[in-house]
PDB file of C-alpha atoms and ligand atoms in Angstrom:
ATOM      1  CA  MET A   5      19.783  28.654  17.546  1.00  0.00           C
ATOM      2  CA  ASN A   6      16.933  25.794  16.967  1.00  0.00           C
ATOM      3  CA  ARG A   7      15.119  24.872  13.824  1.00  0.00           C
ATOM      4  CA  SER A   8      11.663  26.239  15.531  1.00  0.00           C
ATOM      5  CA  ARG A   9      13.299  29.360  16.953  1.00  0.00           C
ATOM      6  CA  LEU A  10      14.727  30.324  13.676  1.00  0.00           C
ATOM      7  CA  ARG A  11      11.657  29.112  12.070  1.00  0.00           C
ATOM      8  CA  GLU A  12      10.256  32.258  13.957  1.00  0.00           C
ATOM      9  CA  LYS A  13      12.772  34.810  13.694  1.00  0.00           C
ATOM     10  CA  LEU A  14      13.210  34.091  10.318  1.00  0.00           C
ATOM     11  CA  PRO A  15       9.137  34.423   8.248  1.00  0.00           C
ATOM     12  CA  LEU A  16      10.808  33.782   4.831  1.00  0.00           C
ATOM     13  CA  TYR A  17      13.297  30.608   6.162  1.00  0.00           C
ATOM     14  CA  ASP A  18      10.611  27.754   5.289  1.00  0.00           C
ATOM     15  CA  ALA A  19      10.295  29.175   1.589  1.00  0.00           C
ATOM     16  CA  ALA A  20      14.046  29.467   1.288  1.00  0.00           C
ATOM     17  CA  ARG A  21      14.428  25.901   3.085  1.00  0.00           C
ATOM     18  CA  ARG A  22      11.909  24.145   0.177  1.00  0.00           C
ATOM     19  CA  VAL A  23      13.527  25.626  -2.802  1.00  0.00           C
ATOM     20  CA  TYR A  24      16.805  24.891  -1.464  1.00  0.00           C
ATOM     21  CA  THR A  25      15.843  20.746  -0.920  1.00  0.00           C
ATOM     22  CA  ALA A  26      14.029  20.823  -4.243  1.00  0.00           C
ATOM     23  CA  GLU A  27      17.088  22.512  -5.837  1.00  0.00           C
ATOM     24  CA  VAL A  28      19.439  20.053  -4.161  1.00  0.00           C
ATOM     25  CA  ARG A  29      17.315  16.896  -5.582  1.00  0.00           C
ATOM     26  CA  ARG A  30      17.454  18.687  -9.054  1.00  0.00           C
ATOM     27  CA  ARG A  31      21.428  18.473  -9.061  1.00  0.00           C
ATOM     28  CA  ARG A  32      21.565  15.153  -7.708  1.00  0.00           C
ATOM     29  CA  GLN A  33      18.986  14.041 -10.043  1.00  0.00           C
ATOM     30  CA  ALA A  34      20.913  14.944 -12.935  1.00  0.00           C
ATOM     31  CA  VAL A  35      24.290  13.006 -12.258  1.00  0.00           C
ATOM     32  CA  ASP A  36      22.051  10.213 -10.792  1.00  0.00           C
ATOM     33  CA  PRO A  37      22.702   8.010 -13.661  1.00  0.00           C
ATOM     34  CA  ARG A  38      18.406   6.825 -12.323  1.00  0.00           C
ATOM     35  CA  HIS A  39      17.551   9.171 -13.918  1.00  0.00           C
ATOM     36  CA  ASN A  40      18.935  10.420 -17.166  1.00  0.00           C
ATOM     37  CA  PHE A  41      18.636   7.948 -19.971  1.00  0.00           C
ATOM     38  CA  ASP A  42      21.616  10.651 -21.512  1.00  0.00           C
ATOM     39  CA  LEU A  43      20.478  10.125 -24.951  1.00  0.00           C
ATOM     40  CA  HIS A  44      23.347  12.092 -28.242  1.00  0.00           C
ATOM     41  CA  PRO A  45      22.531  15.085 -28.840  1.00  0.00           C
ATOM     42  CA  ASP A  46      21.355  14.332 -32.460  1.00  0.00           C
ATOM     43  CA  ALA A  47      19.393  11.111 -31.273  1.00  0.00           C
ATOM     44  CA  THR A  48      15.503  11.345 -31.968  1.00  0.00           C
ATOM     45  CA  ALA A  49      13.733  10.213 -28.609  1.00  0.00           C
ATOM     46  CA  GLY A  50      11.031   6.680 -29.319  1.00  0.00           C
ATOM     47  CA  PRO A  51       8.908   5.695 -27.251  1.00  0.00           C
ATOM     48  CA  LEU A  52      10.756   4.268 -23.647  1.00  0.00           C
ATOM     49  CA  VAL A  53      12.570   8.216 -23.674  1.00  0.00           C
ATOM     50  CA  ASP A  54       8.849   8.849 -23.043  1.00  0.00           C
ATOM     51  CA  VAL A  55       7.654   6.634 -20.721  1.00  0.00           C
ATOM     52  CA  PHE A  56      11.473   7.230 -18.938  1.00  0.00           C
ATOM     53  CA  ASP A  57      10.344  10.954 -18.587  1.00  0.00           C
ATOM     54  CA  ARG A  58       7.047   9.965 -17.018  1.00  0.00           C
ATOM     55  CA  ILE A  59       8.685   7.805 -14.397  1.00  0.00           C
ATOM     56  CA  ARG A  60      11.960   9.482 -13.394  1.00  0.00           C
ATOM     57  CA  VAL A  61      10.161  11.522 -10.766  1.00  0.00           C
ATOM     58  CA  VAL A  62       8.703   8.448  -9.316  1.00  0.00           C
ATOM     59  CA  PRO A  63      10.532   7.410  -6.094  1.00  0.00           C
ATOM     60  CA  GLY A  64      12.721   4.178  -6.482  1.00  0.00           C
ATOM     61  CA  TRP A  65      15.550   2.650  -7.897  1.00  0.00           C
ATOM     62  CA  PHE A  66      14.515   1.285 -11.632  1.00  0.00           C
ATOM     63  CA  ASN A  67      16.431   3.051 -14.473  1.00  0.00           C
ATOM     64  CA  PRO A  68      16.562   3.691 -17.966  1.00  0.00           C
ATOM     65  CA  ASP A  69      18.780   0.080 -18.479  1.00  0.00           C
ATOM     66  CA  ASP A  70      15.943  -1.739 -16.467  1.00  0.00           C
ATOM     67  CA  VAL A  71      12.906  -0.082 -18.712  1.00  0.00           C
ATOM     68  CA  ALA A  72      14.554  -1.190 -22.175  1.00  0.00           C
ATOM     69  CA  HIS A  73      15.746  -4.208 -20.412  1.00  0.00           C
ATOM     70  CA  PHE A  74      11.823  -4.895 -19.876  1.00  0.00           C
ATOM     71  CA  SER A  75      10.906  -3.419 -22.579  1.00  0.00           C
ATOM     72  CA  LEU A  76      13.020  -6.204 -24.723  1.00  0.00           C
ATOM     73  CA  VAL A  77      11.479  -8.554 -23.051  1.00  0.00           C
ATOM     74  CA  LEU A  78       8.240  -7.604 -22.925  1.00  0.00           C
ATOM     75  CA  ALA A  79       8.048  -7.315 -26.824  1.00  0.00           C
ATOM     76  CA  THR A  80      10.049  -9.571 -27.916  1.00  0.00           C
ATOM     77  CA  GLN A  81       6.930 -11.820 -26.073  1.00  0.00           C
ATOM     78  CA  SER A  82       4.664 -10.163 -27.274  1.00  0.00           C
ATOM     79  CA  ALA A  83       5.885 -10.770 -31.060  1.00  0.00           C
ATOM     80  CA  ALA A  84       6.324 -13.965 -30.681  1.00  0.00           C
ATOM     81  CA  GLY A  85       3.160 -14.543 -29.803  1.00  0.00           C
ATOM     82  CA  ILE A  86       3.029 -15.332 -25.545  1.00  0.00           C
ATOM     83  CA  THR A  87       0.423 -13.855 -23.861  1.00  0.00           C
ATOM     84  CA  GLY A  88      -0.308 -14.045 -20.414  1.00  0.00           C
ATOM     85  CA  ASP A  89      -0.947 -11.708 -16.903  1.00  0.00           C
ATOM     86  CA  LEU A  90       2.028 -10.002 -15.244  1.00  0.00           C
ATOM     87  CA  LEU A  91       3.264  -9.933 -11.776  1.00  0.00           C
ATOM     88  CA  GLU A  92       5.195  -7.619  -9.755  1.00  0.00           C
ATOM     89  CA  ILE A  93       5.715  -8.532  -6.389  1.00  0.00           C
ATOM     90  CA  GLY A  94       7.201  -5.013  -4.586  1.00  0.00           C
ATOM     91  CA  SER A  95       6.166  -2.045  -6.141  1.00  0.00           C
ATOM     92  CA  TYR A  96       6.942   0.402  -3.858  1.00  0.00           C
ATOM     93  CA  HIS A  97       5.455   4.214  -5.367  1.00  0.00           C
ATOM     94  CA  GLY A  98       4.770   1.912  -8.708  1.00  0.00           C
ATOM     95  CA  ARG A  99       8.093   3.672 -11.124  1.00  0.00           C
ATOM     96  CA  SER A 100       8.107  -0.959 -11.917  1.00  0.00           C
ATOM     97  CA  ALA A 101       4.762  -1.415 -12.193  1.00  0.00           C
ATOM     98  CA  ALA A 102       3.953   1.931 -14.862  1.00  0.00           C
ATOM     99  CA  VAL A 103       6.536  -0.171 -17.271  1.00  0.00           C
ATOM    100  CA  LEU A 104       5.133  -3.219 -16.726  1.00  0.00           C
ATOM    101  CA  ALA A 105       1.749  -2.416 -17.026  1.00  0.00           C
ATOM    102  CA  ALA A 106       2.720   0.281 -21.101  1.00  0.00           C
ATOM    103  CA  HIS A 107       2.867  -3.511 -21.932  1.00  0.00           C
ATOM    104  CA  LEU A 108       0.103  -5.033 -21.863  1.00  0.00           C
ATOM    105  CA  MET A 109      -1.476  -5.868 -24.724  1.00  0.00           C
ATOM    106  CA  GLN A 110      -5.665  -6.889 -25.685  1.00  0.00           C
ATOM    107  CA  GLY A 111      -6.845  -9.272 -22.546  1.00  0.00           C
ATOM    108  CA  GLU A 112      -3.423  -9.083 -20.625  1.00  0.00           C
ATOM    109  CA  ARG A 113      -3.901  -8.104 -16.828  1.00  0.00           C
ATOM    110  CA  LEU A 114      -1.254  -7.228 -14.646  1.00  0.00           C
ATOM    111  CA  HIS A 115      -0.802  -7.759 -10.995  1.00  0.00           C
ATOM    112  CA  VAL A 116       1.496  -6.638  -8.418  1.00  0.00           C
ATOM    113  CA  CYS A 117       1.651  -7.036  -4.701  1.00  0.00           C
ATOM    114  CA  ASP A 118       2.909  -4.856  -2.062  1.00  0.00           C
ATOM    115  CA  ALA A 119       3.211  -4.991   2.114  1.00  0.00           C
ATOM    116  CA  PHE A 120       2.751  -1.515   1.559  1.00  0.00           C
ATOM    117  CA  GLU A 121       2.762   0.802   4.975  1.00  0.00           C
ATOM    118  CA  ALA A 122       2.767  -2.739   6.821  1.00  0.00           C
ATOM    119  CA  PRO A 123       5.625  -3.955   8.627  1.00  0.00           C
ATOM    120  CA  VAL A 124       8.938  -6.093   6.631  1.00  0.00           C
ATOM    121  CA  GLU A 125      12.171  -6.929   7.272  1.00  0.00           C
ATOM    122  CA  ASP A 126      13.662  -4.094   5.450  1.00  0.00           C
ATOM    123  CA  ASP A 127      12.708  -0.582   6.582  1.00  0.00           C
ATOM    124  CA  TYR A 128      11.916   1.871   3.653  1.00  0.00           C
ATOM    125  CA  ALA A 129      11.226   5.755   4.892  1.00  0.00           C
ATOM    126  CA  ASP A 130       8.691   6.303   2.387  1.00  0.00           C
ATOM    127  CA  PRO A 131       6.000   3.513   1.813  1.00  0.00           C
ATOM    128  CA  ALA A 132       3.931   3.793  -0.828  1.00  0.00           C
ATOM    129  CA  THR A 133      -0.174   3.334  -0.885  1.00  0.00           C
ATOM    130  CA  PRO A 134      -2.026   1.632  -3.293  1.00  0.00           C
ATOM    131  CA  GLU A 135      -3.289   4.697  -4.234  1.00  0.00           C
ATOM    132  CA  ALA A 136       0.241   6.552  -4.877  1.00  0.00           C
ATOM    133  CA  LEU A 137       1.120   3.044  -6.729  1.00  0.00           C
ATOM    134  CA  TRP A 138      -2.824   3.594  -9.048  1.00  0.00           C
ATOM    135  CA  ASP A 139      -1.785   6.850  -9.101  1.00  0.00           C
ATOM    136  CA  THR A 140       1.595   6.124 -10.866  1.00  0.00           C
ATOM    137  CA  ILE A 141       0.206   3.442 -13.214  1.00  0.00           C
ATOM    138  CA  ARG A 142      -1.923   5.609 -14.540  1.00  0.00           C
ATOM    139  CA  ARG A 143      -0.583   9.036 -14.832  1.00  0.00           C
ATOM    140  CA  VAL A 144       2.376   6.821 -16.945  1.00  0.00           C
ATOM    141  CA  ASN A 145      -0.574   4.872 -18.854  1.00  0.00           C
ATOM    142  CA  PRO A 146      -3.963   7.337 -19.232  1.00  0.00           C
ATOM    143  CA  GLN A 147      -6.342   5.085 -21.432  1.00  0.00           C
ATOM    144  CA  LEU A 148      -5.660   1.686 -18.973  1.00  0.00           C
ATOM    145  CA  ALA A 149      -8.987   1.034 -16.911  1.00  0.00           C
ATOM    146  CA  ARG A 150      -8.191   0.850 -13.770  1.00  0.00           C
ATOM    147  CA  ALA A 151      -9.841  -2.722 -13.802  1.00  0.00           C
ATOM    148  CA  ARG A 152      -7.026  -4.183 -15.416  1.00  0.00           C
ATOM    149  CA  VAL A 153      -4.233  -4.548 -12.484  1.00  0.00           C
ATOM    150  CA  GLU A 154      -5.307  -5.889  -9.757  1.00  0.00           C
ATOM    151  CA  ILE A 155      -3.418  -4.868  -6.217  1.00  0.00           C
ATOM    152  CA  HIS A 156      -3.275  -7.602  -3.657  1.00  0.00           C
ATOM    153  CA  ALA A 157      -2.229  -5.284  -0.781  1.00  0.00           C
ATOM    154  CA  MET A 158      -0.923  -7.569   1.738  1.00  0.00           C
ATOM    155  CA  TYR A 159       2.777  -9.671   2.271  1.00  0.00           C
ATOM    156  CA  SER A 160       3.486 -11.480  -0.176  1.00  0.00           C
ATOM    157  CA  THR A 161       3.636 -14.337   1.631  1.00  0.00           C
ATOM    158  CA  ASP A 162      -0.191 -14.324   1.712  1.00  0.00           C
ATOM    159  CA  LEU A 163      -0.597 -14.132  -1.705  1.00  0.00           C
ATOM    160  CA  ASP A 164      -2.996 -16.983  -3.322  1.00  0.00           C
ATOM    161  CA  PHE A 165      -4.024 -17.208  -6.895  1.00  0.00           C
ATOM    162  CA  ASP A 166      -6.181 -19.262  -8.612  1.00  0.00           C
ATOM    163  CA  ARG A 167      -4.099 -23.454 -10.049  1.00  0.00           C
ATOM    164  CA  ASP A 168      -5.194 -21.881 -13.673  1.00  0.00           C
ATOM    165  CA  GLN A 169      -3.680 -18.429 -13.126  1.00  0.00           C
ATOM    166  CA  ARG A 170      -0.733 -17.828 -14.888  1.00  0.00           C
ATOM    167  CA  PHE A 171       2.231 -14.999 -15.561  1.00  0.00           C
ATOM    168  CA  ARG A 172       3.949 -14.321 -18.565  1.00  0.00           C
ATOM    169  CA  PHE A 173       6.456 -11.968 -16.627  1.00  0.00           C
ATOM    170  CA  VAL A 174       6.927 -11.980 -13.026  1.00  0.00           C
ATOM    171  CA  HIS A 175       9.001  -9.205 -11.308  1.00  0.00           C
ATOM    172  CA  VAL A 176      10.438 -10.469  -7.866  1.00  0.00           C
ATOM    173  CA  ASP A 177      12.218  -7.108  -5.799  1.00  0.00           C
ATOM    174  CA  GLY A 178      10.098  -7.496  -2.955  1.00  0.00           C
ATOM    175  CA  GLY A 179      11.161  -8.624   0.276  1.00  0.00           C
ATOM    176  CA  HIS A 180      14.644  -8.958   0.402  1.00  0.00           C
ATOM    177  CA  GLY A 181      15.412 -11.382   3.157  1.00  0.00           C
ATOM    178  CA  ARG A 182      16.387 -15.120   1.139  1.00  0.00           C
ATOM    179  CA  ASP A 183      13.295 -17.057   2.531  1.00  0.00           C
ATOM    180  CA  VAL A 184      10.549 -14.367   1.315  1.00  0.00           C
ATOM    181  CA  ALA A 185      12.757 -14.127  -1.596  1.00  0.00           C
ATOM    182  CA  LEU A 186      13.105 -17.994  -2.000  1.00  0.00           C
ATOM    183  CA  HIS A 187       9.036 -17.912  -1.794  1.00  0.00           C
ATOM    184  CA  ASP A 188       8.422 -15.389  -4.062  1.00  0.00           C
ATOM    185  CA  LEU A 189      10.791 -17.356  -7.008  1.00  0.00           C
ATOM    186  CA  ARG A 190       8.999 -20.515  -6.039  1.00  0.00           C
ATOM    187  CA  LEU A 191       5.192 -18.523  -6.606  1.00  0.00           C
ATOM    188  CA  ALA A 192       6.377 -17.436  -9.384  1.00  0.00           C
ATOM    189  CA  ARG A 193       7.568 -20.771 -11.461  1.00  0.00           C
ATOM    190  CA  THR A 194       4.373 -22.604  -9.830  1.00  0.00           C
ATOM    191  CA  HIS A 195       2.381 -19.747 -12.232  1.00  0.00           C
ATOM    192  CA  LEU A 196       5.016 -19.391 -15.183  1.00  0.00           C
ATOM    193  CA  LEU A 197       4.026 -19.948 -18.509  1.00  0.00           C
ATOM    194  CA  PRO A 198       6.298 -21.856 -21.218  1.00  0.00           C
ATOM    195  CA  GLY A 199       8.160 -18.907 -23.060  1.00  0.00           C
ATOM    196  CA  GLY A 200       7.369 -16.796 -19.772  1.00  0.00           C
ATOM    197  CA  ILE A 201      10.029 -14.875 -17.372  1.00  0.00           C
ATOM    198  CA  ILE A 202      11.232 -14.263 -14.131  1.00  0.00           C
ATOM    199  CA  ALA A 203      13.243 -11.388 -13.630  1.00  0.00           C
ATOM    200  CA  VAL A 204      14.855 -10.676  -9.917  1.00  0.00           C
ATOM    201  CA  ASP A 205      16.112  -7.344  -8.709  1.00  0.00           C
ATOM    202  CA  ASP A 206      19.302  -7.102  -6.611  1.00  0.00           C
ATOM    203  CA  TYR A 207      21.259 -10.506  -7.111  1.00  0.00           C
ATOM    204  CA  GLU A 208      24.379 -10.227  -6.073  1.00  0.00           C
ATOM    205  CA  HIS A 209      24.052  -6.513  -4.311  1.00  0.00           C
ATOM    206  CA  PRO A 210      26.170  -6.876  -1.177  1.00  0.00           C
ATOM    207  CA  ALA A 211      23.545  -5.365   1.068  1.00  0.00           C
ATOM    208  CA  TRP A 212      20.420  -7.968  -0.119  1.00  0.00           C
ATOM    209  CA  PRO A 213      22.639 -11.079   0.449  1.00  0.00           C
ATOM    210  CA  GLY A 214      19.198 -13.180   0.376  1.00  0.00           C
ATOM    211  CA  VAL A 215      17.902 -12.023  -2.628  1.00  0.00           C
ATOM    212  CA  THR A 216      21.779 -14.035  -4.252  1.00  0.00           C
ATOM    213  CA  GLU A 217      21.052 -16.478  -1.753  1.00  0.00           C
ATOM    214  CA  ALA A 218      17.094 -17.117  -2.482  1.00  0.00           C
ATOM    215  CA  VAL A 219      18.671 -17.090  -6.672  1.00  0.00           C
ATOM    216  CA  ASP A 220      21.187 -19.265  -5.780  1.00  0.00           C
ATOM    217  CA  ASP A 221      19.183 -22.099  -4.018  1.00  0.00           C
ATOM    218  CA  PHE A 222      16.263 -21.825  -6.409  1.00  0.00           C
ATOM    219  CA  LEU A 223      18.180 -22.737  -9.761  1.00  0.00           C
ATOM    220  CA  VAL A 224      19.792 -25.577  -7.125  1.00  0.00           C
ATOM    221  CA  GLU A 225      15.995 -26.808  -6.764  1.00  0.00           C
ATOM    222  CA  PHE A 226      15.169 -26.361  -9.937  1.00  0.00           C
ATOM    223  CA  PRO A 227      17.200 -27.268 -12.869  1.00  0.00           C
ATOM    224  CA  ASP A 228      14.024 -26.573 -15.659  1.00  0.00           C
ATOM    225  CA  ILE A 229      14.901 -22.951 -14.421  1.00  0.00           C
ATOM    226  CA  GLY A 230      18.284 -21.288 -16.058  1.00  0.00           C
ATOM    227  CA  VAL A 231      20.196 -18.145 -15.957  1.00  0.00           C
ATOM    228  CA  ALA A 232      17.907 -16.354 -19.519  1.00  0.00           C
ATOM    229  CA  ALA A 233      20.376 -12.967 -18.845  1.00  0.00           C
ATOM    230  CA  ASP A 234      22.174 -11.313 -16.030  1.00  0.00           C
ATOM    231  CA  LEU A 235      22.912  -7.419 -16.134  1.00  0.00           C
ATOM    232  CA  ASN A 236      24.103  -4.348 -14.903  1.00  0.00           C
ATOM    233  CA  ARG A 237      22.439  -1.684 -15.183  1.00  0.00           C
ATOM    234  CA  ARG A 238      23.930   2.022 -14.510  1.00  0.00           C
ATOM    235  CA  GLY A 239      23.966   3.681 -11.458  1.00  0.00           C
ATOM    236  CA  ALA A 240      22.925   0.056  -9.265  1.00  0.00           C
ATOM    237  CA  ALA A 241      24.698  -1.978  -6.586  1.00  0.00           C
ATOM    238  CA  GLY A 242      23.311  -4.788  -7.965  1.00  0.00           C
ATOM    239  CA  ARG A 243      21.902  -6.872 -11.047  1.00  0.00           C
ATOM    240  CA  LYS A 244      19.027  -8.214 -12.180  1.00  0.00           C
ATOM    241  CA  VAL A 245      18.594 -11.602 -13.700  1.00  0.00           C
ATOM    242  CA  TYR A 246      16.098 -12.842 -16.088  1.00  0.00           C
ATOM    243  CA  LEU A 247      15.455 -16.663 -15.541  1.00  0.00           C
ATOM    244  CA  ALA A 248      13.176 -18.842 -17.518  1.00  0.00           C
ATOM    245  CA  ALA A 249      11.797 -22.474 -17.692  1.00  0.00           C
ATOM    246  CA  ARG A 250      14.552 -24.596 -19.989  1.00  0.00           C
ATOM    247  CA  PRO A 251      11.583 -25.682 -22.707  1.00  0.00           C
ATOM    248  CA  CYS A 252      13.274 -29.323 -23.229  1.00  0.00           C
ATOM    249  CA  ALA A 253      14.002 -29.723 -18.891  1.00  0.00           C
ATOM    250  CA  ARG A 254       9.940 -29.405 -18.504  1.00  0.00           C
ATOM    251  CA  ALA A 255       9.572 -31.532 -21.174  1.00  0.00           C
ATOM    252  CA  SER A 256      11.280 -34.267 -20.469  1.00  0.00           C
ATOM    253  CA  ALA A 257       9.893 -33.788 -17.077  1.00  0.00           C
ATOM    254  CA  SER A 258       6.472 -33.660 -17.699  1.00  0.00           C
ATOM    255  CA  SER A 259       7.193 -36.903 -20.157  1.00  0.00           C
ATOM    256  CA  THR A 260       8.639 -38.143 -16.762  1.00  0.00           C
ATOM    257  CA  THR A 261       5.341 -37.680 -14.678  1.00  0.00           C
ATOM    258  CA  SER A 262       3.246 -38.168 -16.574  1.00  0.00           C
ATOM    259  CA  ALA A 263       5.026 -41.985 -17.598  1.00  0.00           C
TER     260      ALA A 263
HETATM  261  C1  SAM B 529      12.684  -2.788  -3.662  1.00  0.00           C
HETATM  262  S1  SAM B 529      11.328  -1.841  -3.593  1.00  0.00           S
HETATM  263  C2  SAM B 529      10.385  -2.096  -4.941  1.00  0.00           C
HETATM  264  C3  SAM B 529      10.381  -1.560  -5.615  1.00  0.00           C
HETATM  265  C4  SAM B 529       9.867  -1.467  -7.463  1.00  0.00           C
HETATM  266  N1  SAM B 529       9.905  -1.885  -8.106  1.00  0.00           N
HETATM  267  C5  SAM B 529      10.728   0.539  -8.418  1.00  0.00           C
HETATM  268  O1  SAM B 529      11.792  -0.515  -8.897  1.00  0.00           O
HETATM  269  O2  SAM B 529      10.116   0.748  -8.063  1.00  0.00           O
HETATM  270  C6  SAM B 529      10.353  -3.098  -2.379  1.00  0.00           C
HETATM  271  C7  SAM B 529       9.161  -3.566  -1.867  1.00  0.00           C
HETATM  272  O3  SAM B 529       8.674  -3.941  -1.954  1.00  0.00           O
HETATM  273  C8  SAM B 529       7.646  -4.365  -0.907  1.00  0.00           C
HETATM  274  N2  SAM B 529       7.766  -5.307   0.287  1.00  0.00           N
HETATM  275  C9  SAM B 529       8.970  -5.488   1.339  1.00  0.00           C
HETATM  276  N3  SAM B 529       8.964  -6.521   1.777  1.00  0.00           N
HETATM  277  C10 SAM B 529       7.449  -7.340   1.018  1.00  0.00           C
HETATM  278  C11 SAM B 529       6.754  -8.813   1.608  1.00  0.00           C
HETATM  279  N4  SAM B 529       7.141  -9.400   1.716  1.00  0.00           N
HETATM  280  N5  SAM B 529       5.891  -8.800   0.523  1.00  0.00           N
HETATM  281  C12 SAM B 529       5.670  -8.014  -0.921  1.00  0.00           C
HETATM  282  N6  SAM B 529       5.562  -6.583  -0.828  1.00  0.00           N
HETATM  283  C13 SAM B 529       6.901  -6.423   0.445  1.00  0.00           C
HETATM  284  C14 SAM B 529       7.763  -2.886   0.008  1.00  0.00           C
HETATM  285  O4  SAM B 529       7.070  -2.935   1.038  1.00  0.00           O
HETATM  286  C15 SAM B 529       8.566  -2.317  -1.238  1.00  0.00           C
HETATM  287  O5  SAM B 529       7.638  -1.152  -1.868  1.00  0.00           O
END
């Protein structure tokens, strides 16, 4: 018997299917490390657990380890007096963008670029919209003014920032092919502040070899950029690498240029 015949015969079929699907999702989430902070029973939850609790229901791959790593980098920059806008290329439904927004300091803005429903090289079954993205950011950060978030609904290759635009942190998680990822890395470097960090997702992920090629080529092309951290995360096949401009290399490069 096909599904529509079954639906006619059993008026409760749809309701039962919804309950079943919700239960399957709940059980999957219970064992998926992307959705669990796994605190020790005696631990008192700190502020990050609260942020994570609000993003755990949002589709995406950003997990508790990522929340901790991003928070440490962003808070350390702020403590060191490094201020500037944040950029994310590839936001999907806003799971990572909401965490970035939670670290905005006074006067800073978050720029987010995603192709949303336009066709991309890597297929996403459930593409987000700019409205859904803002909804996620706002739910996690209810006090945040809409004007502090710029959503660029376009391909990253069409992004065109003012010459003077600078970012202290860029998350590169958009197109996972070599050419687009390399473009995004070059763009990030062009607009990176001294002390800035570029975080790249899915390094050495077996399904996305283009990201690894792009990062490796980028590091050869720009010797002033080094790997600050190369981190596995629970439940993720790829690693996140955190790239930073080497202060000495940049200083000597600019003194050579200006001589
Ligand atoms: C892996 S998802 C991002 C996940 C998100 N950072 C998170 O942690 O929840 C990649 C996103 O990049 C977007 N994307 C893919 N290719 C793109 C391109 N060329 N330009 C802009 N966005 C792109 C997709 O639409 C998708 O939403």
